[in-house]
XYZ file of C-alpha atoms in Angstrom:
501
model
C 14.562 -21.501 -1.722
C 11.877 -23.817 -0.360
C 8.649 -22.814 1.657
C 10.108 -24.517 4.649
C 12.983 -22.492 4.628
C 11.165 -19.225 5.825
C 11.546 -21.305 9.355
C 15.266 -21.027 9.445
C 15.168 -18.309 11.601
C 18.805 -18.111 12.298
C 19.575 -17.671 8.631
C 20.588 -13.940 7.873
C 18.638 -13.648 4.955
C 15.317 -15.618 6.282
C 15.743 -13.003 9.493
C 15.756 -9.978 6.965
C 12.900 -11.210 5.299
C 11.052 -11.713 8.633
C 12.209 -8.157 10.097
C 11.113 -6.603 6.477
C 7.606 -8.050 6.318
C 6.816 -7.330 10.144
C 7.753 -3.116 9.067
C 5.393 -3.700 5.856
C 2.833 -5.198 7.858
C 2.945 -2.166 10.209
C 3.148 0.499 7.815
C -0.024 -0.874 6.055
C -2.015 -1.486 9.500
C -1.368 2.433 10.085
C -2.043 3.216 6.418
C -5.766 1.742 6.821
C -6.491 2.364 10.644
C -9.352 4.946 9.565
C -11.740 2.636 8.148
C -12.827 0.261 10.802
C -13.020 3.213 13.295
C -14.898 5.311 10.652
C -18.443 4.693 12.565
C -16.648 5.326 16.036
C -15.370 9.041 14.490
C -18.884 9.418 13.354
C -20.384 8.577 16.976
C -17.691 10.619 18.850
C -17.430 13.592 16.673
C -20.590 15.464 16.276
C -19.317 18.006 13.594
C -18.090 15.089 11.519
C -20.163 13.958 8.454
C -19.928 10.764 5.941
C -19.003 12.757 3.342
C -15.987 13.679 5.023
C -15.487 10.216 5.885
C -15.186 9.706 2.130
C -13.170 12.449 1.572
C -10.700 11.400 4.013
C -10.525 8.169 2.029
C -9.626 9.878 -1.123
C -6.562 11.676 0.768
C -5.558 8.117 2.011
C -4.438 7.127 -1.368
C -3.557 10.845 -2.842
C 0.020 11.168 -2.098
C 1.162 7.559 -2.310
C 1.934 7.801 -5.997
C 4.379 10.786 -5.849
C 5.565 9.460 -2.345
C 6.223 5.915 -4.257
C 8.334 7.527 -7.043
C 10.000 9.820 -4.580
C 10.985 6.834 -2.260
C 12.092 5.014 -5.061
C 14.834 7.770 -5.785
C 15.509 7.992 -2.253
C 16.290 4.266 -2.269
C 18.833 4.232 -4.805
C 20.463 7.103 -2.775
C 20.489 6.068 0.666
C 19.363 2.393 0.965
C 16.302 0.581 2.095
C 17.508 0.484 5.570
C 17.740 4.111 6.220
C 14.661 4.800 4.003
C 12.392 2.507 5.739
C 13.534 3.423 9.361
C 13.158 7.467 8.781
C 9.644 6.754 6.732
C 8.051 4.758 9.686
C 9.298 7.326 12.335
C 8.111 10.351 10.234
C 4.717 8.942 9.434
C 3.913 7.942 12.731
C 3.761 12.157 13.305
C 0.816 12.743 10.873
C -0.884 9.511 12.375
C -0.867 11.006 15.933
C -2.051 14.403 14.705
C -5.028 12.408 13.000
C -5.474 10.592 16.089
C -6.213 13.676 18.344
C -7.190 16.240 15.445
C -10.155 18.536 16.454
C -10.879 20.288 13.478
C -11.724 19.609 9.529
C -8.245 20.926 8.577
C -5.887 19.013 10.978
C -7.639 15.676 9.818
C -7.719 16.464 6.201
C -3.734 17.605 6.041
C -3.043 14.799 8.453
C -4.591 11.949 6.453
C -3.104 13.436 3.198
C 0.349 13.417 4.446
C -0.011 10.008 6.219
C -0.777 8.578 2.645
C 2.896 8.910 1.753
C 3.120 5.390 4.040
C 1.815 3.561 1.121
C 5.549 4.034 -0.527
C 7.151 1.601 2.312
C 5.914 -1.324 -0.078
C 8.630 -0.523 -2.845
C 11.135 0.267 0.216
C 10.723 -3.518 1.548
C 10.784 -4.506 -2.238
C 14.071 -2.987 -2.461
C 15.576 -4.492 0.820
C 14.269 -8.262 0.022
C 16.087 -7.900 -3.365
C 19.277 -7.168 -1.950
C 19.173 -10.263 0.617
C 18.293 -12.764 -1.981
C 19.555 -14.308 -5.252
C 17.658 -14.086 -8.592
C 16.601 -17.527 -8.589
C 15.019 -17.271 -5.060
C 13.719 -13.631 -5.502
C 10.032 -14.492 -6.639
C 8.960 -16.683 -3.476
C 10.791 -13.852 -1.130
C 9.095 -11.013 -2.374
C 5.934 -12.591 -2.737
C 6.214 -13.733 0.973
C 7.035 -10.209 2.037
C 4.097 -8.501 -0.095
C 1.720 -11.288 1.178
C 1.920 -10.716 4.844
C 2.788 -6.984 4.632
C -0.773 -6.284 2.311
C -2.333 -8.480 4.973
C -1.686 -5.597 7.803
C -4.473 -3.865 6.169
C -6.814 -6.539 6.974
C -5.559 -7.301 10.487
C -6.490 -3.486 11.187
C -9.912 -4.106 10.188
C -9.884 -7.068 12.506
C -8.345 -5.751 15.527
C -8.626 -2.326 15.949
C -12.295 -1.781 16.495
C -11.614 -4.329 19.307
C -8.707 -2.378 20.795
C -10.776 1.026 20.860
C -13.711 -0.407 22.487
C -12.488 -2.962 25.156
C -8.664 -2.044 25.731
C -9.325 2.415 25.653
C -13.292 2.572 25.739
C -15.122 5.622 25.778
C -15.966 8.218 23.024
C -11.942 8.655 22.350
C -11.308 4.957 22.520
C -10.714 5.337 18.549
C -8.075 8.220 18.841
C -6.461 5.888 21.369
C -6.400 2.892 18.977
C -4.579 4.895 16.218
C -2.408 6.309 18.459
C -1.060 2.951 19.590
C -0.734 1.755 16.417
C 1.579 5.335 15.424
C 3.686 4.932 18.313
C 4.167 1.052 17.886
C 5.199 1.862 14.078
C 7.711 4.692 15.184
C 9.561 2.311 17.882
C 9.687 -0.323 14.895
C 11.277 2.412 12.868
C 13.924 2.889 15.696
C 14.480 -1.119 16.142
C 14.585 -1.780 12.427
C 17.428 0.642 12.036
C 19.937 -0.781 14.254
C 18.275 -4.609 13.421
C 19.330 -4.914 9.771
C 21.832 -4.059 7.102
C 21.258 -3.176 3.397
C 21.827 -7.256 2.165
C 24.372 -9.120 3.869
C 27.840 -7.728 5.273
C 30.155 -6.710 2.478
C 27.366 -6.417 -0.045
C 28.095 -3.554 -2.734
C 24.866 -1.293 -2.636
C 24.872 -0.348 -6.533
C 23.534 3.020 -6.994
C 22.433 5.067 -9.984
C 24.398 7.926 -11.478
C 21.735 10.339 -10.771
C 18.779 9.796 -8.614
C 15.979 12.557 -9.533
C 15.304 10.480 -12.758
C 15.294 6.723 -14.162
C 18.519 6.176 -16.617
C 17.461 4.463 -20.009
C 19.600 2.686 -23.055
C 18.392 4.761 -25.984
C 16.653 7.853 -27.413
C 13.469 5.830 -28.012
C 13.033 4.815 -24.274
C 13.490 8.401 -23.206
C 10.419 9.283 -25.170
C 8.895 6.069 -23.662
C 9.887 7.130 -20.498
C 8.419 10.556 -20.274
C 5.071 9.295 -21.702
C 4.931 6.898 -18.933
C 5.699 9.354 -16.345
C 2.655 11.902 -17.178
C 0.170 9.820 -15.785
C 1.964 8.933 -12.680
C 1.554 12.918 -11.274
C -1.390 13.590 -14.112
C -3.470 11.128 -12.210
C -4.210 13.715 -9.234
C -5.994 15.770 -11.325
C -8.875 13.044 -11.125
C -8.670 13.392 -7.187
C -8.681 17.399 -7.261
C -11.747 16.942 -9.720
C -13.627 14.757 -7.582
C -12.536 16.786 -4.204
C -13.999 20.147 -5.864
C -16.944 18.250 -7.155
C -17.515 16.984 -3.463
C -17.772 20.636 -2.626
C -14.366 20.816 -0.463
C -12.689 23.023 -2.831
C -13.370 26.028 -4.708
C -12.714 26.795 -8.101
C -9.405 28.796 -7.582
C -8.486 26.044 -5.103
C -8.715 23.559 -8.016
C -7.187 25.334 -10.628
C -3.999 26.010 -8.152
C -3.848 22.705 -7.794
C -4.094 21.704 -11.341
C -1.383 24.169 -11.897
C 0.932 22.549 -9.131
C 0.677 19.282 -11.090
C 1.227 20.560 -14.751
C 4.417 22.264 -12.814
C 5.471 19.076 -11.119
C 4.914 17.031 -14.454
C 7.221 19.625 -16.087
C 10.111 19.315 -13.223
C 9.905 15.452 -14.165
C 10.376 15.943 -17.694
C 13.554 18.284 -17.302
C 14.888 15.863 -14.874
C 14.304 12.968 -17.433
C 15.934 15.038 -20.102
C 18.777 16.296 -17.447
C 19.743 13.012 -16.553
C 19.563 10.913 -19.876
C 20.373 13.390 -22.485
C 24.526 13.288 -21.652
C 24.151 9.995 -20.982
C 22.851 9.062 -24.611
C 24.930 11.736 -26.379
C 27.789 9.668 -24.747
C 26.531 6.435 -25.626
C 25.408 3.522 -23.454
C 27.798 0.329 -23.271
C 25.848 -2.758 -24.856
C 26.346 -4.451 -21.709
C 24.767 -1.797 -19.304
C 21.336 -1.576 -21.659
C 18.454 -2.861 -20.491
C 14.872 -2.964 -22.512
C 12.827 -0.140 -20.941
C 9.819 -1.696 -22.727
C 9.807 -4.292 -19.857
C 9.365 -1.678 -17.260
C 6.446 -0.370 -19.536
C 4.868 -3.935 -19.277
C 5.118 -4.195 -15.889
C 3.823 -0.722 -15.080
C 0.643 -2.132 -17.281
C 0.221 -5.258 -15.061
C 0.499 -3.655 -11.770
C -1.859 -1.123 -12.876
C -4.251 -3.897 -14.045
C -3.422 -5.992 -10.944
C -2.758 -4.355 -7.800
C -5.036 -1.490 -8.986
C -7.754 -3.995 -9.670
C -7.384 -5.208 -6.316
C -8.044 -1.801 -4.602
C -10.975 -0.844 -6.518
C -12.604 -4.147 -6.052
C -12.093 -4.792 -2.586
C -13.610 -0.947 -2.029
C -17.104 -2.271 -3.858
C -17.038 -6.098 -3.319
C -19.244 -6.025 0.171
C -21.836 -4.144 -1.214
C -22.009 -6.018 -4.545
C -22.485 -9.102 -2.707
C -24.681 -7.316 -0.104
C -27.293 -6.115 -2.761
C -26.866 -9.027 -5.246
C -27.730 -11.752 -3.050
C -29.736 -9.578 -0.300
C -27.160 -10.755 2.281
C -26.432 -8.883 5.847
C -23.683 -6.572 5.662
C -21.772 -8.610 8.117
C -22.418 -11.883 5.743
C -21.448 -9.954 2.645
C -18.098 -8.322 4.305
C -17.037 -11.824 5.576
C -17.313 -13.181 2.247
C -15.855 -10.378 0.145
C -12.985 -10.540 2.854
C -12.140 -14.007 1.084
C -10.622 -11.524 -2.021
C -8.152 -9.899 0.222
C -7.328 -13.220 2.720
C -6.304 -15.430 -0.415
C -3.410 -12.641 -0.682
C -1.555 -14.300 2.193
C -1.247 -17.960 -0.129
C -1.692 -16.735 -3.675
C 1.075 -14.058 -3.558
C 3.949 -15.917 -2.055
C 3.008 -18.689 -4.364
C 2.853 -16.122 -7.645
C 6.280 -15.564 -6.853
C 7.427 -19.241 -6.128
C 5.768 -20.416 -9.310
C 7.664 -17.608 -11.160
C 11.086 -19.002 -9.456
C 10.433 -22.685 -10.385
C 8.914 -22.280 -13.779
C 12.125 -21.147 -15.246
C 10.344 -18.772 -17.324
C 9.335 -15.720 -15.389
C 7.832 -14.165 -18.771
C 5.334 -17.005 -19.416
C 4.315 -17.450 -15.587
C 3.256 -13.151 -16.010
C 1.349 -13.970 -18.905
C -0.399 -16.993 -17.890
C -1.461 -14.884 -14.448
C -2.932 -11.799 -16.801
C -4.621 -13.841 -18.747
C -6.427 -15.613 -15.927
C -7.350 -12.179 -14.306
C -9.150 -11.246 -17.373
C -11.102 -14.691 -17.232
C -11.956 -14.220 -13.787
C -13.222 -10.765 -13.871
C -15.096 -11.566 -17.080
C -16.902 -14.299 -15.258
C -17.544 -12.020 -12.200
C -19.398 -9.853 -14.703
C -21.725 -12.575 -15.788
C -22.725 -13.323 -11.866
C -26.131 -12.388 -10.907
C -28.447 -13.332 -7.924
C -29.573 -16.489 -9.706
C -26.221 -18.001 -9.512
C -25.653 -20.123 -6.497
C -23.939 -17.962 -3.748
C -21.330 -20.787 -3.172
C -20.302 -20.567 -7.132
C -19.991 -16.881 -6.922
C -17.511 -17.212 -3.711
C -15.386 -19.725 -5.937
C -15.349 -17.309 -8.718
C -14.246 -14.584 -6.544
C -11.508 -16.562 -4.807
C -10.593 -18.094 -8.397
C -10.321 -14.361 -9.539
C -8.327 -13.310 -6.478
C -5.852 -16.107 -6.706
C -4.622 -14.656 -10.002
C -4.623 -11.310 -9.211
C -2.618 -11.656 -6.235
C -0.250 -14.250 -7.937
C 0.047 -11.394 -11.094
C 1.425 -9.121 -7.981
C 4.020 -11.601 -6.784
C 5.066 -12.212 -10.266
C 5.368 -8.802 -11.339
C 7.704 -7.769 -8.451
C 9.530 -11.533 -8.796
C 10.828 -10.056 -12.333
C 11.780 -6.382 -11.608
C 14.911 -6.697 -9.323
C 16.642 -8.820 -12.460
C 15.914 -6.069 -15.423
C 18.540 -3.431 -13.997
C 19.885 -4.019 -10.485
C 21.451 -0.375 -9.529
C 17.993 0.852 -10.995
C 15.385 -1.598 -8.651
C 14.415 1.019 -6.377
C 13.121 3.527 -9.199
C 11.702 0.729 -11.290
C 10.042 -0.560 -8.294
C 8.581 2.777 -7.002
C 7.422 3.328 -10.695
C 5.817 0.071 -11.126
C 4.117 0.516 -7.593
C 2.884 3.780 -8.234
C 1.207 2.518 -11.402
C -0.679 0.412 -9.252
C -2.440 3.156 -7.062
C -2.794 5.012 -10.712
C -5.043 2.129 -11.523
C -6.828 2.143 -8.207
C -7.621 5.779 -8.690
C -8.679 5.156 -12.405
C -10.748 2.264 -11.829
C -12.357 3.688 -8.741
C -13.270 6.739 -10.512
C -14.897 4.730 -13.418
C -16.998 2.704 -10.992
C -18.647 5.765 -10.005
C -20.327 5.952 -13.493
C -20.910 2.318 -14.284
C -22.909 -0.630 -13.013
C -20.964 -3.422 -11.220
C -21.368 -5.912 -13.897
C -19.841 -3.198 -16.193
C -17.318 -2.813 -13.809
C -16.060 -6.030 -13.772
C -16.184 -6.297 -17.916
C -13.923 -3.030 -17.677
C -11.219 -4.352 -15.459
C -11.478 -7.571 -17.526
C -10.396 -5.644 -20.492
C -7.900 -3.840 -18.778
C -5.966 -7.442 -17.858
C -6.535 -8.138 -21.215
C -4.706 -5.158 -22.671
C -2.055 -5.556 -20.094
C -1.561 -8.944 -21.454
C -1.473 -8.013 -24.981
C 1.401 -5.173 -23.752
C 3.092 -8.247 -22.318
C 3.087 -10.686 -25.499
C 4.678 -7.228 -27.204
C 7.106 -5.816 -24.527
C 7.988 -8.064 -21.748
C 11.399 -10.180 -22.126
C 12.511 -12.607 -20.038
C 15.236 -11.248 -17.759
C 18.653 -11.815 -18.192
C 20.507 -13.692 -14.927
C 16.598 -13.919 -14.018
C 17.627 -17.252 -12.669
C 21.430 -17.068 -12.008
C 23.291 -16.911 -8.413
C 24.057 -13.322 -8.423
C 22.559 -10.305 -10.712
C 24.257 -9.109 -13.510
C 27.025 -6.512 -13.237
C 27.697 -4.086 -15.963
C 31.181 -2.051 -16.786
C 28.924 0.923 -15.656
C 28.150 -0.531 -12.715
C 32.040 -1.134 -12.026
C 33.062 2.370 -13.206
C 30.538 3.930 -10.597
C 31.678 1.479 -7.763
C 35.199 2.317 -8.697
C 34.687 6.251 -8.620
C 32.304 5.618 -5.061
C 35.468 3.653 -3.789
C 38.064 6.648 -4.580
C 35.412 9.375 -3.300
C 35.471 7.792 0.004
C 39.352 6.978 -0.039
C 39.765 10.860 -0.753
C 37.248 12.007 2.049
C 38.753 9.626 4.507
C 42.215 11.352 3.624
C 41.329 14.983 3.795
């Protein structure tokens, strides 16, 4: 696939790619519609405080982690078209409640529920994988994700203007948020009718059970359990932060910890229920896949997307304080970190496609991230600002490229499990953000850059040990196993029986 191919709008796969990144763009636009309007909210609502806004920011990412896991399971069962459409329509409801909420509880709960919209990322990843062949998947996934992530930047640029000039008045921010929610719901309905799950005639391969990821060996099952615990367990950090800010009582926190513990136990039970019968029966050789590769990609997304979310949150203040810049100038310079996303992420996927070795590309990007953040840790006020900006852009290039390379590999690991694997890796990106942002509250910016550099280097080591070049990673078609064919035959018989009945 060439870059120029994205302009061939009449091609069915290109049309699907554009329809899907627009959906992703809109969901991220809505997801991050609060931050640029925070000051307007404070002026309009007299009982709202800065601490309330900070709490809403925490809630804004809280349920994204479990939502990405649940949506990943739903994808393999219902397909990305249905899941994406339903997600966009349903999430418009909490967005509207937040827009017109008049109590702390309304705003808090609606923001918490709305954080589930962050799961949209894994839906589009799955849809794109259904439309593009393995040899082109890297660029297609990178293009999709690059434009989609730009939705957050577009919200920051446009929403204040819409609130101020299109609607105006004290409630302008409410109507700006409401407008974004209505557009999302309308596009969700359109998306349902405008696209299919892959080209017509494509077989949507599903796992036997959607409640937990299938594995190939007993050892992999133990590893899956170990990698599952932090996905929900990390929410304990959020509970601890909310309690420390005085918004949650000791009793309330205890209840939350108990719920988190119960969910972790439930997930472990589901893993055992799905995999013990499969492993006792024996997994055919042609259906086995390396779970170590999934673990390695979990670590890469923790280290690249997690670092991105954390760095974007602190970079403006770092530039403002280190070089005594105005808030506006610091914000514009810091925005370069996110802006690079438009080019670097698709390029990460493109390089992954062209190099003929996705593992080598992944290793190169992760090593580049560790070097970049280490250099940022050395920066201080004695450095020329232009050099600091250049290093920031250099680091961002590797961070975004690594994100694109991560999802250039995932669809080739195990075709029928793409949704669940994407959901798990995507969720680890948010786990990384929560961990890094929490660490940042205890360290200086310099120490913080060294820590995330170390995190990227550890991920690089894990990739060296665990990541394998995926089979059929550059083939015309994804690998189909005997179990895939068996599931397909069982589904055909079930549908025939239902039709006959």
